[in-house]
mmCIF file of C-alpha atoms in Angstrom:
data_model
loop_
_atom_site.group_PDB
_atom_site.id
_atom_site.type_symbol
_atom_site.label_atom_id
_atom_site.label_comp_id
_atom_site.label_asym_id
_atom_site.label_seq_id
_atom_site.Cartn_x
_atom_site.Cartn_y
_atom_site.Cartn_z
ATOM 1 C CA MET A 1 -40.718 -4.489 -18.047
ATOM 2 C CA LYS A 2 -37.774 -2.228 -18.706
ATOM 3 C CA LEU A 3 -35.356 -3.622 -16.135
ATOM 4 C CA ASP A 4 -33.131 -4.850 -18.956
ATOM 5 C CA MET A 5 -32.670 -1.267 -20.110
ATOM 6 C CA ALA A 6 -31.632 -0.225 -16.611
ATOM 7 C CA ILE A 7 -29.137 -3.102 -16.374
ATOM 8 C CA GLU A 8 -27.668 -2.274 -19.773
ATOM 9 C CA GLU A 9 -27.301 1.403 -18.878
ATOM 10 C CA LEU A 10 -25.606 0.569 -15.573
ATOM 11 C CA HIS A 11 -23.286 -1.884 -17.301
ATOM 12 C CA ARG A 12 -22.286 0.927 -19.655
ATOM 13 C CA SER A 13 -21.734 3.481 -16.897
ATOM 14 C CA GLU A 14 -19.799 1.106 -14.604
ATOM 15 C CA ASN A 15 -17.671 0.163 -17.612
ATOM 16 C CA HIS A 16 -17.019 3.832 -18.223
ATOM 17 C CA LEU A 17 -16.153 4.347 -14.539
ATOM 18 C CA VAL A 18 -13.421 1.707 -14.800
ATOM 19 C CA THR A 19 -11.855 3.688 -17.670
ATOM 20 C CA VAL A 20 -12.265 6.991 -15.833
ATOM 21 C CA LEU A 21 -10.686 5.642 -12.626
ATOM 22 C CA MET A 22 -7.811 3.816 -14.318
ATOM 23 C CA SER A 23 -6.844 6.714 -16.599
ATOM 24 C CA MET A 24 -7.117 9.110 -13.659
ATOM 25 C CA SER A 25 -4.860 6.829 -11.616
ATOM 26 C CA ASP A 26 -2.279 6.715 -14.436
ATOM 27 C CA ARG A 27 -2.386 10.487 -14.890
ATOM 28 C CA HIS A 28 -1.562 11.053 -11.210
ATOM 29 C CA LYS A 29 1.189 8.509 -10.638
ATOM 30 C CA THR A 30 3.158 11.003 -8.495
ATOM 31 C CA ASP A 31 0.153 11.562 -6.208
ATOM 32 C CA HIS A 32 0.474 8.198 -4.517
ATOM 33 C CA GLU A 33 -2.818 8.230 -2.659
ATOM 34 C CA VAL A 34 -4.805 9.100 -5.782
ATOM 35 C CA PHE A 35 -2.854 6.486 -7.736
ATOM 36 C CA TYR A 36 -3.669 3.606 -5.374
ATOM 37 C CA VAL A 37 -7.155 4.600 -4.201
ATOM 38 C CA CYS A 38 -8.376 5.016 -7.818
ATOM 39 C CA ARG A 39 -7.010 1.567 -8.669
ATOM 40 C CA ASP A 40 -8.704 0.036 -5.618
ATOM 41 C CA MET A 41 -12.008 1.672 -6.513
ATOM 42 C CA ALA A 42 -11.694 0.565 -10.153
ATOM 43 C CA LYS A 43 -11.704 -3.023 -8.820
ATOM 44 C CA TRP A 44 -15.208 -2.482 -7.446
ATOM 45 C CA SER A 45 -16.509 -1.172 -10.767
ATOM 46 C CA ARG A 46 -14.809 -4.022 -12.625
ATOM 47 C CA GLN A 47 -16.609 -6.470 -10.329
ATOM 48 C CA HIS A 48 -19.905 -4.613 -10.879
ATOM 49 C CA VAL A 49 -19.477 -4.975 -14.658
ATOM 50 C CA ALA A 50 -18.983 -8.742 -14.263
ATOM 51 C CA ASP A 51 -21.972 -9.073 -11.880
ATOM 52 C CA LEU A 52 -24.244 -7.054 -14.168
ATOM 53 C CA ALA A 53 -23.226 -9.165 -17.177
ATOM 54 C CA ALA A 54 -24.035 -12.327 -15.204
ATOM 55 C CA ILE A 55 -27.453 -11.173 -14.043
ATOM 56 C CA GLY A 56 -28.167 -9.605 -17.465
ATOM 57 C CA ARG A 57 -28.440 -13.117 -18.919
ATOM 58 C CA ASP A 58 -31.635 -13.678 -16.903
ATOM 59 C CA PHE A 59 -33.089 -10.639 -18.650
ATOM 60 C CA GLY A 60 -32.100 -11.692 -22.164
ATOM 61 C CA LEU A 61 -29.000 -9.474 -22.330
ATOM 62 C CA ASP A 62 -25.612 -10.439 -23.736
ATOM 63 C CA LEU A 63 -23.189 -8.124 -21.923
ATOM 64 C CA ASP A 64 -19.402 -8.348 -21.763
ATOM 65 C CA PRO A 65 -18.294 -9.465 -18.257
ATOM 66 C CA GLU A 66 -14.855 -7.906 -18.834
ATOM 67 C CA ALA A 67 -14.601 -4.154 -18.487
ATOM 68 C CA SER A 68 -13.170 -2.646 -21.664
ATOM 69 C CA GLU A 69 -9.948 -0.943 -20.667
ATOM 70 C CA ASP A 70 -7.162 0.984 -22.319
ATOM 71 C CA PRO A 71 -4.340 -1.170 -23.635
ATOM 72 C CA GLY A 72 -1.263 -1.437 -21.376
ATOM 73 C CA PRO A 73 1.150 0.720 -23.453
ATOM 74 C CA LEU A 74 -1.176 3.732 -23.285
ATOM 75 C CA ALA A 75 -1.393 3.427 -19.487
ATOM 76 C CA ALA A 76 2.424 3.209 -19.310
ATOM 77 C CA VAL A 77 2.764 6.381 -21.393
ATOM 78 C CA ARG A 78 0.326 8.209 -19.112
ATOM 79 C CA GLN A 79 2.226 7.104 -15.997
ATOM 80 C CA ARG A 80 5.558 8.171 -17.477
ATOM 81 C CA ALA A 81 4.135 11.536 -18.479
ATOM 82 C CA SER A 82 2.791 11.986 -14.973
ATOM 83 C CA GLU A 83 6.219 11.229 -13.499
ATOM 84 C CA LEU A 84 7.853 13.793 -15.806
ATOM 85 C CA MET A 85 5.277 16.444 -14.927
ATOM 86 C CA GLY A 86 6.053 15.730 -11.299
ATOM 87 C CA ARG A 87 4.750 18.130 -8.729
ATOM 88 C CA ARG A 88 4.407 21.307 -10.729
ATOM 89 C CA SER A 89 1.342 23.438 -10.202
ATOM 90 C CA ALA A 90 -0.442 22.493 -13.430
ATOM 91 C CA PRO A 91 -1.191 18.876 -12.308
ATOM 92 C CA GLY A 92 -3.096 20.357 -9.344
ATOM 93 C CA LEU A 93 -5.657 21.888 -11.673
ATOM 94 C CA LEU A 94 -5.727 18.701 -13.707
ATOM 95 C CA LEU A 95 -6.429 16.738 -10.512
ATOM 96 C CA LEU A 96 -9.316 19.038 -9.626
ATOM 97 C CA ALA A 97 -10.778 18.610 -13.094
ATOM 98 C CA ASP A 98 -10.365 14.831 -12.858
ATOM 99 C CA LEU A 99 -11.946 14.664 -9.399
ATOM 100 C CA ARG A 100 -14.848 16.788 -10.561
ATOM 101 C CA HIS A 101 -15.361 14.531 -13.566
ATOM 102 C CA LEU A 102 -15.142 11.419 -11.381
ATOM 103 C CA TYR A 103 -17.638 12.867 -8.904
ATOM 104 C CA ARG A 104 -20.196 13.466 -11.642
ATOM 105 C CA GLU A 105 -19.697 10.066 -13.271
ATOM 106 C CA ALA A 106 -19.849 8.201 -9.948
ATOM 107 C CA ALA A 107 -22.895 10.186 -8.815
ATOM 108 C CA GLY A 108 -24.671 9.308 -12.089
ATOM 109 C CA THR A 109 -23.838 5.628 -11.617
ATOM 110 C CA SER A 110 -25.000 5.780 -8.032
ATOM 111 C CA VAL A 111 -28.391 7.190 -9.090
ATOM 112 C CA ASP A 112 -28.662 4.420 -11.697
ATOM 113 C CA TRP A 113 -28.163 1.821 -8.948
ATOM 114 C CA GLU A 114 -30.892 3.542 -6.961
ATOM 115 C CA LEU A 115 -33.243 3.288 -9.938
ATOM 116 C CA LEU A 116 -32.366 -0.355 -10.521
ATOM 117 C CA ALA A 117 -32.960 -1.171 -6.837
ATOM 118 C CA GLN A 118 -36.372 0.524 -6.891
ATOM 119 C CA GLY A 119 -37.309 -1.264 -10.127
ATOM 120 C CA ALA A 120 -36.123 -4.621 -8.791
ATOM 121 C CA GLN A 121 -38.101 -4.126 -5.595
ATOM 122 C CA GLY A 122 -41.256 -3.206 -7.559
ATOM 123 C CA ALA A 123 -40.910 -6.232 -9.844
ATOM 124 C CA LYS A 124 -40.020 -8.505 -6.865
ATOM 125 C CA GLU A 125 -36.717 -9.471 -8.507
ATOM 126 C CA LYS A 126 -34.929 -10.619 -5.322
ATOM 127 C CA GLU A 127 -31.579 -11.441 -6.917
ATOM 128 C CA LEU A 128 -31.379 -8.134 -8.758
ATOM 129 C CA LEU A 129 -32.274 -6.252 -5.585
ATOM 130 C CA ASP A 130 -29.543 -8.084 -3.660
ATOM 131 C CA LEU A 131 -27.005 -7.105 -6.319
ATOM 132 C CA ALA A 132 -28.090 -3.469 -6.204
ATOM 133 C CA GLU A 133 -27.908 -3.438 -2.425
ATOM 134 C CA ARG A 134 -24.404 -4.864 -2.572
ATOM 135 C CA CYS A 135 -23.056 -2.533 -5.272
ATOM 136 C CA HIS A 136 -24.794 0.733 -4.485
ATOM 137 C CA PRO A 137 -22.805 1.424 -1.278
ATOM 138 C CA GLN A 138 -19.520 1.018 -3.158
ATOM 139 C CA SER A 139 -20.761 3.393 -5.831
ATOM 140 C CA LEU A 140 -21.610 5.888 -3.084
ATOM 141 C CA ARG A 141 -18.143 5.471 -1.600
ATOM 142 C CA GLN A 142 -16.606 6.380 -4.967
ATOM 143 C CA THR A 143 -18.694 9.551 -5.048
ATOM 144 C CA ARG A 144 -17.863 10.384 -1.454
ATOM 145 C CA TRP A 145 -14.141 9.939 -1.993
ATOM 146 C CA ALA A 146 -14.184 12.224 -5.058
ATOM 147 C CA ASN A 147 -16.075 14.818 -3.057
ATOM 148 C CA SER A 148 -13.862 14.654 0.024
ATOM 149 C CA HIS A 149 -10.670 14.640 -2.013
ATOM 150 C CA LEU A 150 -11.907 17.728 -3.846
ATOM 151 C CA LYS A 151 -12.196 19.393 -0.450
ATOM 152 C CA VAL A 152 -8.698 18.262 0.520
ATOM 153 C CA THR A 153 -7.057 19.373 -2.727
ATOM 154 C CA SER A 154 -8.887 22.512 -3.795
ATOM 155 C CA PRO A 155 -7.683 25.072 -1.195
ATOM 156 C CA GLN A 156 -4.015 24.439 -1.997
ATOM 157 C CA VAL A 157 -4.558 24.528 -5.755
ATOM 158 C CA LEU A 158 -6.947 27.448 -5.942
ATOM 159 C CA ALA A 159 -5.327 29.717 -3.368
ATOM 160 C CA SER A 160 -1.756 29.346 -4.625
ATOM 161 C CA MET B 1 -11.517 2.011 4.821
ATOM 162 C CA VAL B 2 -10.407 1.769 1.204
ATOM 163 C CA THR B 3 -10.913 5.420 0.381
ATOM 164 C CA GLY B 4 -10.435 7.277 3.669
ATOM 165 C CA ALA B 5 -13.367 9.617 2.853
ATOM 166 C CA PRO B 6 -14.622 11.219 6.082
ATOM 167 C CA VAL B 7 -18.101 10.730 7.506
ATOM 168 C CA GLU B 8 -19.876 14.094 7.302
ATOM 169 C CA GLU B 9 -21.510 15.665 10.332
ATOM 170 C CA THR B 10 -25.067 14.961 9.170
ATOM 171 C CA GLU B 11 -24.241 11.310 8.471
ATOM 172 C CA TYR B 12 -22.635 10.968 11.874
ATOM 173 C CA LYS B 13 -25.672 12.498 13.583
ATOM 174 C CA ALA B 14 -27.963 10.163 11.617
ATOM 175 C CA MET B 15 -26.278 7.239 13.375
ATOM 176 C CA ASN B 16 -27.616 8.769 16.601
ATOM 177 C CA PRO B 17 -24.453 7.975 18.577
ATOM 178 C CA THR B 18 -25.271 10.139 21.654
ATOM 179 C CA GLY B 19 -21.677 9.945 22.778
ATOM 180 C CA ARG B 20 -21.186 6.228 22.109
ATOM 181 C CA ALA B 21 -18.332 4.981 19.923
ATOM 182 C CA VAL B 22 -19.252 3.461 16.535
ATOM 183 C CA LEU B 23 -17.364 0.279 15.675
ATOM 184 C CA LYS B 24 -17.044 -0.519 11.977
ATOM 185 C CA ALA B 25 -15.969 -3.782 10.366
ATOM 186 C CA ALA B 26 -13.417 -3.576 7.546
ATOM 187 C CA GLU B 27 -13.129 -6.133 4.767
ATOM 188 C CA TYR B 28 -9.842 -7.890 3.959
ATOM 189 C CA LEU B 29 -7.815 -6.013 1.398
ATOM 190 C CA PRO B 30 -5.008 -7.732 -0.491
ATOM 191 C CA PRO B 31 -1.678 -5.820 -0.514
ATOM 192 C CA HIS B 32 -0.884 -3.634 -3.523
ATOM 193 C CA GLU B 33 2.227 -5.704 -4.214
ATOM 194 C CA LEU B 34 2.176 -9.495 -3.849
ATOM 195 C CA PRO B 35 5.098 -11.909 -4.377
ATOM 196 C CA ASP B 36 5.385 -13.452 -7.850
ATOM 197 C CA GLN B 37 7.891 -15.519 -9.868
ATOM 198 C CA GLU B 38 10.358 -12.653 -10.208
ATOM 199 C CA PHE B 39 10.040 -11.336 -6.629
ATOM 200 C CA PRO B 40 9.137 -14.414 -4.558
ATOM 201 C CA PHE B 41 9.597 -13.030 -1.018
ATOM 202 C CA GLN B 42 7.494 -10.781 1.140
ATOM 203 C CA LEU B 43 9.731 -8.037 2.487
ATOM 204 C CA ILE B 44 9.010 -6.424 5.813
ATOM 205 C CA THR B 45 11.054 -3.623 7.345
ATOM 206 C CA GLY B 46 11.188 -2.730 11.011
ATOM 207 C CA ARG B 47 13.155 -1.958 14.125
ATOM 208 C CA THR B 48 15.718 -3.473 16.426
ATOM 209 C CA LEU B 49 15.682 -3.017 20.189
ATOM 210 C CA TYR B 50 19.070 -1.275 20.190
ATOM 211 C CA HIS B 51 18.319 1.639 17.875
ATOM 212 C CA PHE B 52 15.862 4.456 17.512
ATOM 213 C CA HIS B 53 14.907 5.679 14.037
ATOM 214 C CA THR B 54 18.043 6.615 12.056
ATOM 215 C CA ARG B 55 20.435 6.073 14.982
ATOM 216 C CA THR B 56 21.462 9.735 15.251
ATOM 217 C CA LYS B 57 21.561 9.231 19.047
ATOM 218 C CA THR B 58 21.765 5.464 19.560
ATOM 219 C CA GLY B 59 24.467 5.082 16.881
ATOM 220 C CA ARG B 60 26.717 7.285 19.052
ATOM 221 C CA ALA B 61 26.362 5.107 22.172
ATOM 222 C CA PRO B 62 29.248 2.604 21.797
ATOM 223 C CA GLN B 63 27.433 -0.399 23.347
ATOM 224 C CA LEU B 64 24.216 0.140 21.390
ATOM 225 C CA ASN B 65 26.158 0.665 18.189
ATOM 226 C CA LYS B 66 28.190 -2.488 18.799
ATOM 227 C CA ALA B 67 25.015 -4.524 19.337
ATOM 228 C CA ALA B 68 23.764 -3.716 15.822
ATOM 229 C CA PRO B 69 26.426 -1.801 13.875
ATOM 230 C CA GLU B 70 25.300 -2.519 10.320
ATOM 231 C CA VAL B 71 22.250 -3.506 8.302
ATOM 232 C CA TRP B 72 21.440 -7.232 8.053
ATOM 233 C CA VAL B 73 18.865 -9.455 6.314
ATOM 234 C CA GLU B 74 16.747 -12.003 8.186
ATOM 235 C CA MET B 75 15.556 -15.195 6.517
ATOM 236 C CA ALA B 76 13.992 -18.457 7.712
ATOM 237 C CA ALA B 77 16.250 -21.515 8.069
ATOM 238 C CA GLY B 78 14.301 -23.495 5.431
ATOM 239 C CA ASP B 79 14.476 -20.716 2.841
ATOM 240 C CA ALA B 80 18.220 -20.292 3.423
ATOM 241 C CA ALA B 81 18.848 -24.068 3.202
ATOM 242 C CA ASP B 82 16.890 -24.261 -0.106
ATOM 243 C CA ARG B 83 19.295 -21.721 -1.590
ATOM 244 C CA GLY B 84 22.435 -22.957 0.121
ATOM 245 C CA PHE B 85 22.874 -19.710 2.073
ATOM 246 C CA THR B 86 24.565 -19.746 5.493
ATOM 247 C CA GLU B 87 24.802 -17.305 8.383
ATOM 248 C CA GLY B 88 26.806 -14.208 7.481
ATOM 249 C CA ASP B 89 26.616 -14.541 3.668
ATOM 250 C CA LEU B 90 26.453 -11.141 1.958
ATOM 251 C CA LEU B 91 23.059 -10.915 0.247
ATOM 252 C CA GLU B 92 21.477 -8.399 -2.073
ATOM 253 C CA VAL B 93 17.761 -7.846 -1.531
ATOM 254 C CA SER B 94 15.987 -6.089 -4.396
ATOM 255 C CA THR B 95 12.475 -4.927 -5.191
ATOM 256 C CA PRO B 96 11.213 -3.085 -8.292
ATOM 257 C CA ARG B 97 12.409 0.145 -6.625
ATOM 258 C CA GLY B 98 15.874 -0.488 -5.276
ATOM 259 C CA ARG B 99 18.411 -2.798 -3.658
ATOM 260 C CA VAL B 100 20.189 -3.216 -0.348
ATOM 261 C CA GLN B 101 23.183 -5.366 0.618
ATOM 262 C CA GLY B 102 23.474 -6.937 4.027
ATOM 263 C CA ARG B 103 24.724 -10.045 5.788
ATOM 264 C CA LEU B 104 22.331 -12.924 6.399
ATOM 265 C CA ARG B 105 20.959 -13.744 9.835
ATOM 266 C CA ILE B 106 19.084 -17.028 9.879
ATOM 267 C CA SER B 107 16.349 -16.292 12.429
ATOM 268 C CA GLY B 108 12.991 -17.643 13.528
ATOM 269 C CA ILE B 109 11.178 -15.504 10.941
ATOM 270 C CA ARG B 110 8.202 -16.956 9.026
ATOM 271 C CA PRO B 111 9.176 -18.831 5.820
ATOM 272 C CA GLY B 112 8.758 -16.747 2.660
ATOM 273 C CA VAL B 113 9.430 -13.507 4.501
ATOM 274 C CA LEU B 114 12.578 -11.341 4.554
ATOM 275 C CA PHE B 115 13.250 -8.739 7.207
ATOM 276 C CA LEU B 116 15.428 -5.637 6.960
ATOM 277 C CA PRO B 117 15.933 -3.116 9.805
ATOM 278 C CA PHE B 118 15.329 0.435 8.557
ATOM 279 C CA HIS B 119 17.698 2.265 10.917
ATOM 280 C CA TYR B 120 20.620 2.455 8.521
ATOM 281 C CA GLY B 121 20.699 5.549 6.375
ATOM 282 C CA TYR B 122 23.667 7.489 5.011
ATOM 283 C CA TRP B 123 24.372 10.275 7.521
ATOM 284 C CA ASP B 124 27.272 8.345 9.020
ATOM 285 C CA THR B 125 28.713 7.108 5.699
ATOM 286 C CA ASP B 126 31.417 8.810 3.624
ATOM 287 C CA SER B 127 28.960 10.103 1.056
ATOM 288 C CA GLY B 128 26.696 11.543 3.758
ATOM 289 C CA HIS B 129 23.415 11.330 1.871
ATOM 290 C CA GLU B 130 23.438 8.561 -0.743
ATOM 291 C CA PRO B 131 24.600 4.983 -1.373
ATOM 292 C CA VAL B 132 28.314 4.543 -2.110
ATOM 293 C CA LYS B 133 28.774 2.974 -5.593
ATOM 294 C CA GLY B 134 25.190 1.739 -5.610
ATOM 295 C CA ASN B 135 25.643 -0.362 -2.469
ATOM 296 C CA GLY B 136 22.508 0.745 -0.669
ATOM 297 C CA ARG B 137 21.786 0.019 2.950
ATOM 298 C CA ALA B 138 18.565 2.007 3.547
ATOM 299 C CA ALA B 139 15.597 -0.371 3.680
ATOM 300 C CA ASN B 140 13.256 2.507 2.878
ATOM 301 C CA GLU B 141 14.590 2.528 -0.683
ATOM 302 C CA LEU B 142 12.863 -0.826 -1.189
ATOM 303 C CA THR B 143 9.371 -0.106 0.096
ATOM 304 C CA LEU B 144 6.369 1.168 -1.833
ATOM 305 C CA THR B 145 5.413 4.826 -1.621
ATOM 306 C CA ASP B 146 1.914 4.024 -0.419
ATOM 307 C CA TRP B 147 -0.042 4.741 2.736
ATOM 308 C CA ASP B 148 -3.278 3.841 4.415
ATOM 309 C CA PRO B 149 -5.847 6.363 3.140
ATOM 310 C CA VAL B 150 -7.566 6.563 6.539
ATOM 311 C CA SER B 151 -4.659 6.945 8.982
ATOM 312 C CA LYS B 152 -1.965 7.945 6.417
ATOM 313 C CA GLN B 153 0.369 5.339 7.964
ATOM 314 C CA PRO B 154 3.043 4.401 5.403
ATOM 315 C CA ILE B 155 2.893 0.791 4.201
ATOM 316 C CA PHE B 156 6.265 -0.731 5.055
ATOM 317 C CA LYS B 157 5.240 -4.377 5.442
ATOM 318 C CA THR B 158 4.072 -5.484 2.011
ATOM 319 C CA ALA B 159 6.778 -5.274 -0.644
ATOM 320 C CA ALA B 160 7.692 -8.186 -2.924
ATOM 321 C CA ALA B 161 11.422 -8.883 -3.088
ATOM 322 C CA ARG B 162 14.051 -11.233 -4.480
ATOM 323 C CA VAL B 163 17.364 -12.162 -2.927
ATOM 324 C CA GLU B 164 20.752 -13.094 -4.365
ATOM 325 C CA ARG B 165 24.063 -13.993 -2.766
ATOM 326 C CA VAL B 166 26.860 -11.516 -3.490
ATOM 327 C CA ALA B 167 29.635 -13.130 -1.436
ATOM 328 C CA SER B 168 30.165 -15.926 1.052
ATOM 329 C CA GLY B 169 30.263 -14.978 4.716
ATOM 330 C CA ASP B 170 33.403 -17.071 5.481
ATOM 331 C CA GLY B 171 32.181 -17.730 8.991
ATOM 332 C CA VAL B 172 31.645 -14.091 9.963
ATOM 333 C CA PRO B 173 28.142 -13.791 11.502
ATOM 334 C CA ALA B 174 25.636 -11.075 10.621
ATOM 335 C CA PRO B 175 25.997 -7.796 12.588
ATOM 336 C CA ALA B 176 22.628 -8.410 14.253
ATOM 337 C CA PRO B 177 21.758 -8.735 17.948
ATOM 338 C CA THR B 178 21.588 -12.334 19.164
ATOM 339 C CA ASN B 179 18.499 -11.647 21.244
ATOM 340 C CA THR B 180 15.008 -10.293 20.418
ATOM 341 C CA GLY B 181 13.608 -11.028 16.915
ATOM 342 C CA SER B 182 17.024 -11.373 15.327
ATOM 343 C CA ALA B 183 18.080 -14.269 17.610
ATOM 344 C CA PRO B 184 19.984 -16.793 15.456
ATOM 345 C CA VAL B 185 18.561 -20.251 14.834
ATOM 346 C CA GLY B 186 21.967 -21.908 14.620
ATOM 347 C CA THR B 187 24.730 -21.902 17.230
ATOM 348 C CA GLY B 188 28.235 -20.461 17.087
ATOM 349 C CA VAL B 189 27.246 -16.814 16.964
ATOM 350 C CA PRO B 190 28.892 -14.847 19.806
ATOM 351 C CA PRO B 191 26.179 -13.372 22.047
ATOM 352 C CA THR B 192 25.474 -9.643 22.117
ATOM 353 C CA SER B 193 26.798 -8.107 25.329
ATOM 354 C CA GLY B 194 27.596 -4.650 26.616
ATOM 355 C CA GLY B 195 31.058 -5.580 27.921
ATOM 356 C CA ASP B 196 32.911 -4.081 30.870
ATOM 357 C CA ALA B 197 32.486 -0.508 29.599
ATOM 358 C CA ALA B 198 28.741 -0.898 29.941
ATOM 359 C CA ARG B 199 28.842 -1.879 33.616
ATOM 360 C CA ALA B 200 27.575 0.669 36.095
ATOM 361 C CA GLN B 201 27.721 0.804 39.839
ATOM 362 C CA GLU B 202 25.262 2.824 41.835
ATOM 363 C CA LEU B 203 25.952 4.029 45.328
ATOM 364 C CA VAL B 204 22.923 5.072 47.332
ATOM 365 C CA GLY B 205 23.754 6.903 50.557
ATOM 366 C CA GLY B 206 27.399 5.890 50.215
ATOM 367 C CA GLN B 207 26.541 2.158 50.261
ATOM 368 C CA ALA B 208 26.687 -0.248 47.347
#
């Protein structure tokens, strides 16, 4: 059985998503919707990391339940820099790049949840399947937001 | 509901709505700013019956202006008693973003909550567009710049705030209407009234 590998990989990618979302949020402090929505979505991934660490124990894994995040001062510097950059045109391109990156990371994580759910169903691991069914929709919502926000932002940035 | 991402056409069609509305449940979401040790109150901002938006019209109607001429702060009786505040005391309400000074109206508001009306800007002050010597009166300076991602409604009801007394009221009540939500809990506040100038007489067909 290789379910442990799948759990470990998901733990890694959800952990990475927390970092991606939080640093993206800090970089776009002046874009208030991006700032708050990214933070709200990071909460989901943080919870997923904790849930995966908890269930990982049943599969002989020792995973960290706390998502590894950037230290506070670095986040503060990013936010300050974002405030100084303000609403010039360059942050628009940066936002597109960040959204594109987030979309790819979240889509990868979402596929991993799909794999884990299929594996759990095949191995009749009820608890693992429940977890996947609970977390996968949130992972999809992260992807969908990145995609829809790309649509909202790109015309203004690319056509100006 | 958290993200505001739209449902695409194919997804919508997959729900097979055939013209029916689709009701969706939304989970509880905690506010982005909750009260803590430093900012122990929940601040909500809102309206009064006598004014519309920034009072550019209602502020020019003498009776409406007299009913609510200046910004005030509402607080529950228990919260005011705990701090020794009385009706009419000049308070300073501050959040991590700004501060506003106004007289205290002890009203029937929920304990732990402060209310500020948002009608008072700077167009009718000497400076015209900004606070005079830092004495702000625009409640919007205190709220978060945050909105609901779905409807884009600004979030004006969930700021954390602290309150300090700047000066005693010396018996002068808050410039708030004595009816509607700002009705005083205590007695001795003269009631809001239009006065003789507000009286009107209508003659229909020459008969009163």
